[in-house]
Amino acid sequence: MSAVPRSYNPFAEDDEADAAGASGAGEADRQRFLQQEVLRRSAASADSTARSLSLLYESERIGVAASEELVRQGEALKRTEQMVDKMDQDLKTSQKHINSIKSVWGGLVNYFKAKPPESKPEQNGAPEYYANSRLKEAMMSSKEQESKYQESHPNLRKLENSDNDFSKADLVSSVERGSYPKNQQLRAYHQKIDTNLDEMSSGLSRLKNLALGLQTEIEEQDDMLDRLTRKVETLDINIKNTDKRVRQL
């Protein structure tokens, strides 16, 4: 009796080996696909945080421009207030001359009356306009980020930066390196994401300080506008009264 069973297939061992090889190859392909997918998603996340950081820098630049324009507006308001004060002072001098013309007694009174010392118009504070300290500090802090805005902007980005995006991976300490994946490219993506998130946190803090400084500046200029409005109204009444007295001469 033969030891080989009737159902023996001489090619069965080759088929099993091929199946095992195909299974191993499929597992390897799956691992490569997963690795590529992880790298792709990490790269997309790094690009997303970079774009967000670029928008943050741009918002900060716009905020600085708005702050500078607001400061120029404050300077214009201050000059206007000085002009109104000067007009009020000149009007008082004109009223004295009208009194001199209107009566001899008024002329004698003005003649013997001691002349008041010439003084600059009332400035209601500092002679020159200065923005509030909170806004000045916020603007200085944000202006220091102008170079980062240029580096992050797609149209202004320096070419050398694109090749060195992940060059900082070798500068990380061994303690920090242990918390990142062992794959060098994946570790670089993770480090880039963490760096961008830290920069975004700092940028949001600067934007907050800039907004608070703008709010304070607007409130101060609102007070200046109210004061200027009252002065203009008073000056208008005095001009009308003076014009009426001139017509009566």
XYZ file of N, CA and C in Angstrom:
747
model
N 0.857 -1.188 0.000
C 0.000 0.000 0.000
C 0.896 1.241 0.000
N 0.542 2.164 -0.843
C 1.337 3.392 -0.956
C 1.041 4.329 0.206
N 2.125 5.046 0.707
C 1.979 5.972 1.841
C 1.405 7.309 1.413
N 1.427 7.523 0.103
C 0.927 8.808 -0.397
C -0.578 8.710 -0.586
N -1.365 9.614 0.000
C -2.836 9.553 -0.162
C -3.223 9.828 -1.603
N -4.409 9.296 -1.971
C -4.866 9.472 -3.347
C -5.091 10.937 -3.707
N -5.448 11.730 -2.696
C -5.760 13.140 -2.972
C -4.518 14.027 -2.970
N -3.346 13.393 -2.933
C -2.127 14.185 -2.856
C -1.926 14.987 -4.137
N -1.620 16.302 -3.956
C -1.366 17.185 -5.091
C 0.076 17.641 -4.998
N 0.907 17.329 -5.932
C 2.329 17.687 -5.853
C 2.564 19.195 -5.878
N 1.587 19.967 -6.324
C 1.762 21.428 -6.390
C 1.132 22.159 -5.202
N 0.566 21.380 -4.233
C -0.133 22.012 -3.118
C 0.818 22.831 -2.267
N 2.045 22.327 -2.031
C 3.006 23.057 -1.207
C 3.386 24.376 -1.861
N 3.530 24.372 -3.174
C 3.854 25.625 -3.870
C 2.719 26.631 -3.747
N 1.466 26.131 -3.812
C 0.321 27.038 -3.670
C 0.283 27.664 -2.280
N 0.565 26.835 -1.240
C 0.566 27.373 0.121
C 1.672 28.409 0.296
N 2.838 28.145 -0.277
C 3.945 29.109 -0.172
C 3.582 30.417 -0.867
N 2.938 30.301 -2.053
C 2.533 31.513 -2.762
C 1.508 32.313 -1.967
N 0.580 31.583 -1.319
C -0.444 32.269 -0.528
C 0.182 32.990 0.664
N 1.144 32.314 1.311
C 1.824 32.943 2.450
C 2.607 34.171 1.997
N 3.276 34.039 0.823
C 4.024 35.184 0.304
C 3.104 36.334 -0.057
N 1.957 36.002 -0.662
C 1.012 37.056 -1.030
C 0.460 37.754 0.208
N 0.222 36.936 1.266
C -0.281 37.528 2.503
C 0.742 38.473 3.127
N 2.012 38.049 3.130
C 3.065 38.906 3.666
C 3.237 40.180 2.853
N 3.162 40.050 1.522
C 3.292 41.227 0.664
C 2.120 42.188 0.881
N 0.929 41.627 1.057
C -0.240 42.474 1.305
C -0.124 43.230 2.615
N 0.401 42.584 3.641
C 0.588 43.243 4.930
C 1.626 44.363 4.823
N 2.688 44.107 4.053
C 3.710 45.134 3.868
C 3.150 46.339 3.111
N 2.351 46.052 2.082
C 1.727 47.150 1.332
C 0.789 47.955 2.227
N 0.074 47.266 3.074
C -0.847 47.944 3.994
C -0.077 48.842 4.960
N 1.050 48.343 5.461
C 1.863 49.139 6.376
C 2.404 50.386 5.672
N 2.885 50.201 4.425
C 3.385 51.356 3.668
C 2.279 52.365 3.415
N 1.080 51.883 3.103
C -0.050 52.782 2.857
C -0.406 53.580 4.115
N -0.409 52.877 5.263
C -0.722 53.560 6.518
C 0.337 54.613 6.852
N 1.608 54.255 6.621
C 2.672 55.219 6.883
C 2.531 56.453 5.981
N 2.258 56.215 4.703
C 2.083 57.340 3.782
C 0.875 58.188 4.160
N -0.186 57.537 4.630
C -1.391 58.268 5.016
C -1.112 59.132 6.252
N -0.367 58.574 7.211
C -0.008 59.334 8.402
C 0.850 60.536 8.027
N 1.834 60.325 7.143
C 2.683 61.429 6.700
C 1.870 62.481 5.948
N 0.933 62.012 5.122
C 0.126 62.958 4.349
C -0.730 63.823 5.269
N -1.351 63.193 6.246
C -2.201 63.955 7.166
C -1.369 64.880 8.062
N -0.191 64.422 8.450
C 0.678 65.289 9.254
C 1.134 66.495 8.445
N 1.461 66.264 7.174
C 1.861 67.373 6.307
C 0.705 68.351 6.114
N -0.511 67.810 5.943
C -1.681 68.681 5.785
C -1.927 69.508 7.049
N -1.746 68.883 8.213
C -1.924 69.618 9.468
C -0.870 70.711 9.628
N 0.368 70.401 9.250
C 1.426 71.406 9.334
C 1.139 72.580 8.393
N 0.684 72.268 7.173
C 0.338 73.336 6.223
C -0.838 74.165 6.740
N -1.809 73.505 7.353
C -2.981 74.216 7.874
C -2.588 75.184 8.988
N -1.734 74.731 9.908
C -1.300 75.629 10.982
C -0.431 76.762 10.433
N 0.338 76.473 9.376
C 1.155 77.531 8.769
C 0.272 78.595 8.126
N -0.798 78.164 7.453
C -1.720 79.129 6.851
C -2.433 79.946 7.921
N -2.842 79.279 8.997
C -3.497 80.000 10.092
C -2.547 81.028 10.703
N -1.290 80.641 10.855
C -0.304 81.560 11.413
C -0.080 82.747 10.476
N -0.091 82.483 9.169
C 0.065 83.568 8.194
C -1.100 84.548 8.284
N -2.319 84.023 8.415
C -3.489 84.897 8.560
C -3.420 85.701 9.856
N -2.891 85.077 10.895
C -2.755 85.775 12.174
C -1.775 86.938 12.059
N -0.633 86.700 11.395
C 0.334 87.770 11.187
C -0.274 88.892 10.341
N -1.062 88.513 9.341
C -1.689 89.526 8.487
C -2.699 90.355 9.285
N -3.487 89.685 10.131
C -4.431 90.416 10.983
C -3.691 91.368 11.919
N -2.566 90.914 12.418
C -1.771 91.753 13.313
C -1.226 92.972 12.564
N -0.793 92.763 11.323
C -0.273 93.876 10.521
C -1.380 94.895 10.247
N -2.593 94.405 9.936
C -3.724 95.310 9.705
C -4.064 96.069 10.987
N -3.996 95.380 12.125
C -4.261 96.041 13.400
C -3.260 97.155 13.692
N -1.992 96.921 13.358
C -0.975 97.955 13.561
C -1.247 99.152 12.646
N -1.624 98.874 11.388
C -1.941 99.961 10.459
C -3.130 100.783 10.957
N -4.156 100.092 11.480
C -5.322 100.801 12.027
C -4.926 101.636 13.249
N -4.026 101.105 14.061
C -3.578 101.845 15.243
C -2.828 103.107 14.838
N -1.955 102.983 13.835
C -1.211 104.152 13.378
C -2.149 105.220 12.813
N -3.165 104.782 12.082
C -4.141 105.735 11.541
C -4.926 106.407 12.665
N -5.247 105.650 13.703
C -5.971 106.216 14.839
C -5.113 107.240 15.571
N -3.822 106.974 15.685
C -2.917 107.931 16.330
C -2.839 109.212 15.504
N -2.765 109.088 14.176
C -2.756 110.285 13.320
C -4.058 111.069 13.481
N -5.165 110.358 13.633
C -6.443 111.034 13.862
C -6.415 111.792 15.189
N -5.814 111.189 16.206
C -5.694 111.878 17.489
C -4.843 113.138 17.379
N -3.767 113.068 16.593
C -2.933 114.248 16.384
C -3.726 115.354 15.688
N -4.553 114.990 14.703
C -5.379 115.987 14.005
C -6.389 116.617 14.958
N -6.984 115.802 15.827
C -7.928 116.347 16.805
C -7.230 117.308 17.766
N -6.009 116.958 18.157
C -5.274 117.824 19.068
C -4.955 119.155 18.403
N -4.536 119.129 17.146
C -4.252 120.380 16.433
C -5.525 121.219 16.281
N -6.640 120.540 16.000
C -7.907 121.261 15.877
C -8.284 121.936 17.181
N -8.077 121.246 18.286
C -8.384 121.826 19.592
C -7.490 123.028 19.878
N -6.238 122.958 19.497
C -5.334 124.086 19.680
C -5.798 125.287 18.844
N -6.235 125.028 17.624
C -6.722 126.118 16.773
C -7.973 126.770 17.376
N -8.872 125.957 17.917
C -10.086 126.499 18.535
C -9.726 127.341 19.749
N -8.778 126.878 20.554
C -8.335 127.656 21.712
C -7.719 128.983 21.273
N -6.933 128.954 20.191
C -6.324 130.192 19.684
C -7.392 131.151 19.171
N -8.397 130.618 18.479
C -9.486 131.472 17.994
C -10.251 132.098 19.156
N -10.449 131.343 20.216
C -11.154 131.881 21.386
C -10.353 132.995 22.035
N -9.044 132.817 22.098
C -8.195 133.852 22.676
C -8.221 135.117 21.800
N -8.151 134.955 20.480
C -8.197 136.105 19.581
C -9.545 136.822 19.672
N -10.598 136.034 19.868
C -11.930 136.632 19.976
C -12.040 137.499 21.228
N -11.446 137.061 22.317
C -11.462 137.855 23.542
C -10.705 139.168 23.331
N -9.601 139.101 22.606
C -8.855 140.329 22.298
C -9.693 141.269 21.433
N -10.422 140.701 20.473
C -11.281 141.514 19.612
C -12.394 142.180 20.416
N -12.933 141.493 21.381
C -13.994 142.070 22.211
C -13.469 143.266 23.019
N -12.229 143.206 23.451
C -11.650 144.343 24.170
C -11.529 145.549 23.247
N -11.107 145.317 22.001
C -10.997 146.417 21.051
C -12.371 147.015 20.741
N -13.372 146.174 20.673
C -14.737 146.670 20.421
C -15.188 147.551 21.567
N -14.860 147.147 22.796
C -15.211 147.976 23.958
C -14.518 149.337 23.888
N -13.271 149.357 23.404
C -12.543 150.615 23.290
C -13.192 151.543 22.266
N -13.617 150.956 21.171
C -14.234 151.752 20.114
C -15.611 152.238 20.536
N -16.329 151.421 21.270
C -17.726 151.707 21.594
C -17.866 152.868 22.568
N -16.938 153.056 23.478
C -17.063 154.127 24.477
C -15.689 154.599 24.903
N -15.622 155.864 25.290
C -14.363 156.418 25.783
C -13.989 155.764 27.100
N -14.997 155.566 27.934
C -14.746 154.937 29.235
C -14.164 153.536 29.062
N -14.722 152.805 28.099
C -14.188 151.462 27.854
C -12.756 151.525 27.372
N -12.414 152.558 26.543
C -11.046 152.710 26.075
C -10.097 153.031 27.206
N -10.552 153.920 28.121
C -9.701 154.236 29.254
C -9.466 153.031 30.153
N -10.545 152.271 30.338
C -10.401 151.070 31.173
C -9.411 150.107 30.554
N -9.518 149.903 29.241
C -8.588 148.988 28.580
C -7.159 149.534 28.589
N -7.044 150.872 28.553
C -5.700 151.481 28.511
C -4.973 151.294 29.838
N -5.704 151.571 30.931
C -5.069 151.471 32.243
C -5.081 150.052 32.817
N -5.875 149.235 32.227
C -5.961 147.854 32.732
C -4.675 147.110 32.392
N -4.160 146.420 33.350
C -2.915 145.674 33.110
C -3.141 144.609 32.049
N -2.187 144.571 31.132
C -2.307 143.571 30.071
C -1.984 142.181 30.635
N -2.809 141.239 30.338
C -2.513 139.877 30.824
C -1.299 139.309 30.116
N -0.528 138.569 30.817
C 0.654 137.967 30.166
C 0.234 137.032 29.042
N 1.003 137.129 27.960
C 0.692 136.280 26.818
C 0.992 134.826 27.176
N 0.042 134.033 26.914
C 0.192 132.603 27.214
C -0.346 131.792 26.057
N 0.164 130.619 25.953
C -0.294 129.730 24.902
C -1.711 129.281 25.200
N -2.469 128.951 24.171
C -3.837 128.486 24.393
C -3.861 127.268 25.290
N -4.941 127.118 25.974
C -5.115 125.977 26.879
C -5.062 124.677 26.099
N -4.232 123.776 26.583
C -4.044 122.521 25.859
C -4.748 121.344 26.521
N -5.247 121.546 27.737
C -5.928 120.477 28.460
C -5.058 119.229 28.595
N -3.801 119.458 28.919
C -2.932 118.303 29.074
C -1.590 118.573 28.424
N -0.986 117.535 27.864
C 0.319 117.666 27.226
C 0.206 118.492 25.957
N 1.258 119.309 25.654
C 1.196 120.143 24.462
C 1.181 119.342 23.171
N 1.681 118.161 23.180
C 1.679 117.309 21.997
C 0.865 116.052 22.294
N 0.404 115.440 21.207
C -0.466 114.280 21.378
C 0.366 113.011 21.431
N 0.034 112.154 22.387
C 0.680 110.859 22.512
C -0.398 109.796 22.698
N -0.204 108.678 22.019
C -1.141 107.573 22.192
C -0.991 106.990 23.596
N -2.018 106.286 24.064
C -1.946 105.696 25.395
C -0.867 104.613 25.438
N -0.309 104.413 26.620
C 0.839 103.511 26.780
C 0.514 102.077 26.375
N -0.706 101.636 26.635
C -1.074 100.257 26.291
C -1.009 100.048 24.777
N -1.522 101.021 24.021
C -1.502 100.900 22.571
C -0.079 100.994 22.038
N 0.735 101.889 22.610
C 2.112 102.028 22.151
C 2.895 100.734 22.355
N 2.734 100.113 23.519
C 3.447 98.860 23.792
C 2.968 97.749 22.869
N 1.663 97.687 22.628
C 1.120 96.654 21.744
C 1.612 96.847 20.312
N 1.675 98.096 19.854
C 2.161 98.363 18.504
C 3.634 97.991 18.365
N 4.437 98.320 19.360
C 5.863 97.978 19.303
C 6.052 96.464 19.279
N 5.274 95.756 20.085
C 5.394 94.299 20.123
C 4.975 93.673 18.802
N 3.919 94.216 18.182
C 3.427 93.656 16.920
C 4.336 94.005 15.753
N 4.940 95.189 15.796
C 5.837 95.579 14.701
C 7.066 94.691 14.640
N 7.436 94.115 15.769
C 8.578 93.215 15.783
C 8.307 91.929 15.007
N 7.035 91.658 14.714
C 6.664 90.435 14.000
C 6.553 90.666 12.502
N 6.909 91.852 12.020
C 6.763 92.164 10.602
C 7.579 91.209 9.735
N 8.782 90.864 10.191
C 9.612 89.943 9.413
C 8.973 88.566 9.322
N 8.314 88.129 10.398
C 7.650 86.829 10.373
C 6.461 86.854 9.424
N 5.787 88.005 9.350
C 4.675 88.123 8.400
C 5.187 87.960 6.976
N 6.318 88.573 6.661
C 6.871 88.465 5.316
C 7.318 87.041 5.021
N 7.859 86.368 6.026
C 8.314 84.997 5.816
C 7.157 84.038 5.621
N 6.019 84.312 6.271
C 4.894 83.381 6.211
C 3.962 83.664 5.049
N 4.011 84.880 4.489
C 3.104 85.218 3.391
C 3.528 84.463 2.140
N 2.592 83.819 1.430
C 2.965 83.006 0.258
C 3.629 83.817 -0.849
N 3.292 85.093 -0.976
C 3.883 85.929 -2.025
C 5.159 86.624 -1.581
N 5.417 86.636 -0.270
C 6.594 87.315 0.259
C 7.570 86.349 0.894
N 7.236 85.066 0.910
C 8.054 84.085 1.611
C 9.431 83.978 0.971
N 10.461 83.965 1.791
C 11.822 83.841 1.296
C 12.087 82.398 0.877
N 12.834 82.237 -0.212
C 13.044 80.901 -0.766
C 13.836 80.015 0.179
N 14.811 80.607 0.892
C 15.630 79.771 1.762
C 14.839 79.183 2.900
N 13.722 79.794 3.273
C 12.927 79.274 4.387
C 12.225 77.991 4.029
N 11.826 77.849 2.744
C 11.078 76.661 2.335
C 11.927 75.405 2.414
N 13.257 75.555 2.241
C 14.129 74.394 2.300
C 14.535 74.051 3.718
N 14.326 74.982 4.633
C 14.778 74.769 6.005
C 13.629 74.704 6.990
N 12.438 74.365 6.506
C 11.289 74.324 7.400
C 11.490 73.329 8.517
N 12.170 72.223 8.195
C 12.311 71.166 9.185
C 13.758 71.019 9.644
N 14.585 72.033 9.369
C 15.981 71.959 9.785
C 16.129 72.073 11.287
N 15.105 72.649 11.959
C 15.177 72.815 13.409
C 14.965 71.492 14.147
N 14.642 70.440 13.418
C 14.383 69.156 14.077
C 15.618 68.641 14.791
N 16.834 68.952 14.252
C 18.056 68.475 14.867
C 18.452 69.284 16.080
N 17.801 70.449 16.300
C 18.148 71.311 17.418
C 17.357 70.989 18.669
N 16.403 70.072 18.571
C 15.561 69.748 19.708
C 16.335 68.891 20.693
N 16.150 69.113 21.975
C 16.860 68.363 22.996
C 16.424 66.913 22.985
N 17.231 66.075 23.635
C 16.922 64.642 23.655
C 15.636 64.374 24.410
N 15.336 65.208 25.422
C 14.097 65.011 26.179
C 12.894 65.267 25.289
N 12.952 66.375 24.527
C 11.837 66.684 23.638
C 11.760 65.679 22.498
N 12.942 65.229 22.028
C 12.941 64.297 20.916
C 12.271 62.981 21.302
N 12.364 62.624 22.575
C 11.752 61.378 22.993
C 10.250 61.407 22.961
N 9.647 62.591 22.980
C 8.195 62.695 22.962
C 7.622 62.717 21.559
N 8.483 62.732 20.543
C 8.034 62.742 19.155
C 8.238 61.370 18.526
N 7.571 61.114 17.389
C 7.766 59.816 16.714
C 9.219 59.634 16.294
N 9.634 58.370 16.134
C 11.009 58.078 15.750
C 11.262 58.400 14.286
N 10.232 58.296 13.455
C 10.389 58.629 12.042
C 10.798 60.099 11.913
N 11.925 60.348 11.246
C 12.472 61.704 11.196
C 11.520 62.684 10.506
N 10.934 62.266 9.384
C 10.042 63.162 8.657
C 8.773 63.439 9.459
N 8.218 62.403 10.075
C 7.012 62.578 10.888
C 7.311 63.432 12.112
N 8.497 63.220 12.718
C 8.885 64.029 13.867
C 9.007 65.503 13.481
N 9.541 65.758 12.283
C 9.669 67.146 11.817
C 8.302 67.793 11.644
N 7.341 67.043 11.104
C 5.987 67.579 10.959
C 5.381 67.922 12.320
N 5.526 67.013 13.276
C 4.961 67.244 14.609
C 5.606 68.448 15.279
N 6.910 68.579 15.136
C 7.593 69.724 15.722
C 7.145 71.026 15.060
N 6.946 70.980 13.740
C 6.483 72.170 13.029
C 5.091 72.567 13.499
N 4.214 71.597 13.705
C 2.864 71.883 14.186
C 2.911 72.506 15.574
N 3.727 71.941 16.465
C 3.833 72.481 17.825
C 4.393 73.906 17.811
N 5.394 74.146 16.958
C 5.966 75.496 16.855
C 4.928 76.493 16.365
N 4.165 76.096 15.342
C 3.125 76.990 14.815
C 2.056 77.284 15.857
N 1.670 76.252 16.618
C 0.653 76.452 17.644
C 1.154 77.406 18.737
N 2.431 77.278 19.102
C 2.997 78.199 20.097
C 3.006 79.630 19.564
N 3.371 79.785 18.285
C 3.385 81.117 17.681
C 1.971 81.695 17.593
N 1.003 80.841 17.305
C -0.385 81.300 17.235
C -0.866 81.775 18.603
N -0.476 81.054 19.640
C -0.856 81.456 20.996
C -0.265 82.831 21.334
N 1.010 83.032 20.999
C 1.636 84.334 21.251
C 0.996 85.424 20.407
N 0.672 85.088 19.139
C 0.045 86.069 18.263
C -1.332 86.484 18.738
N -2.106 85.535 19.210
C -3.427 85.867 19.733
C -3.322 86.761 20.968
N -2.305 86.523 21.790
C -2.096 87.380 22.956
C -1.752 88.801 22.519
N -0.918 88.937 21.481
C -0.571 90.271 20.977
C -1.793 90.955 20.365
N -2.597 90.189 19.641
C -3.812 90.765 19.061
C -4.768 91.251 20.145
N -4.855 90.504 21.232
C -5.709 90.919 22.345
C -5.228 92.245 22.929
N -3.906 92.368 23.157
C -3.357 93.615 23.697
C -3.571 94.769 22.720
N -3.456 94.472 21.428
C -3.671 95.507 20.421
C -5.123 95.975 20.441
N -6.055 95.037 20.569
C -7.474 95.399 20.610
C -7.796 96.217 21.858
N -7.224 95.835 22.999
C -7.461 96.597 24.226
C -6.877 98.007 24.127
N -5.685 98.105 23.501
C -5.098 99.425 23.304
C -5.926 100.295 22.385
N -6.471 99.695 21.326
C -7.344 100.438 20.414
C -8.608 100.910 21.127
N -9.168 100.050 21.961
C -10.369 100.432 22.709
C -10.087 101.621 23.623
N -8.965 101.574 24.335
C -8.610 102.678 25.225
C -8.394 103.967 24.435
N -7.724 103.858 23.297
C -7.459 105.046 22.475
C -8.759 105.640 21.935
N -9.661 104.793 21.507
C -10.948 105.287 20.989
C -11.735 105.992 22.088
N -11.718 105.430 23.294
C -12.431 106.071 24.406
C -11.829 107.438 24.725
N -10.507 107.538 24.709
C -9.868 108.821 24.987
C -10.176 109.844 23.893
N -10.196 109.392 22.644
C -10.514 110.318 21.566
C -11.994 110.711 21.581
N -12.847 109.825 22.061
C -14.259 110.204 22.236
C -14.387 111.348 23.241
N -13.640 111.260 24.337
C -13.646 112.352 25.322
C -13.114 113.645 24.706
N -12.076 113.518 23.887
C -11.522 114.699 23.228
C -12.540 115.318 22.270
N -13.268 114.466 21.545
C -14.293 114.972 20.631
C -15.409 115.691 21.388
N -15.819 115.138 22.519
C -16.848 115.804 23.329
C -16.356 117.170 23.813
N -15.123 117.216 24.286
C -14.564 118.482 24.756
C -14.450 119.487 23.609
N -14.004 119.008 22.447
C -13.877 119.890 21.286
C -15.236 120.390 20.821
N -16.247 119.533 20.893
C -17.596 119.945 20.496
C -18.114 121.064 21.394
N -17.893 120.940 22.691
C -18.329 121.985 23.622
C -17.595 123.306 23.354
N -16.302 123.215 23.069
C -15.541 124.428 22.785
C -16.014 125.110 21.500
N -16.294 124.310 20.486
C -16.755 124.870 19.216
C -18.122 125.533 19.385
N -18.991 124.898 20.155
C -20.317 125.491 20.395
C -20.188 126.819 21.141
N -19.337 126.861 22.156
C -19.118 128.106 22.893
C -18.507 129.177 21.995
N -17.547 128.771 21.173
C -16.916 129.721 20.258
C -17.924 130.264 19.247
N -18.802 129.419 18.780
C -19.812 129.861 17.817
C -20.736 130.914 18.436
N -21.133 130.689 19.694
C -21.988 131.671 20.379
C -21.249 132.993 20.557
N -19.989 132.942 20.950
C -19.209 134.159 21.152
C -19.004 134.917 19.837
N -18.799 134.176 18.757
C -18.628 134.836 17.452
C -19.906 135.556 17.047
N -21.038 134.914 17.255
C -22.312 135.554 16.908
C -22.541 136.807 17.757
N -22.232 136.747 19.053
C -22.390 137.911 19.924
C -21.448 139.036 19.503
N -20.224 138.687 19.162
C -19.265 139.698 18.726
C -19.704 140.337 17.411
N -20.186 139.516 16.505
C -20.666 140.055 15.227
C -21.850 141.009 15.446
N -22.710 140.656 16.372
C -23.857 141.508 16.677
C -23.403 142.844 17.258
N -22.399 142.828 18.112
C -21.905 144.077 18.721
C -21.196 144.933 17.677
N -20.505 144.292 16.739
C -19.852 145.057 15.676
C -20.876 145.759 14.817
N -21.978 145.106 14.523
C -23.025 145.710 13.685
C -23.709 146.882 14.392
N -23.634 146.871 15.703
C -24.282 147.952 16.456
C -23.407 149.199 16.584
N -22.147 149.105 16.149
C -21.270 150.271 16.235
C -21.691 151.377 15.265
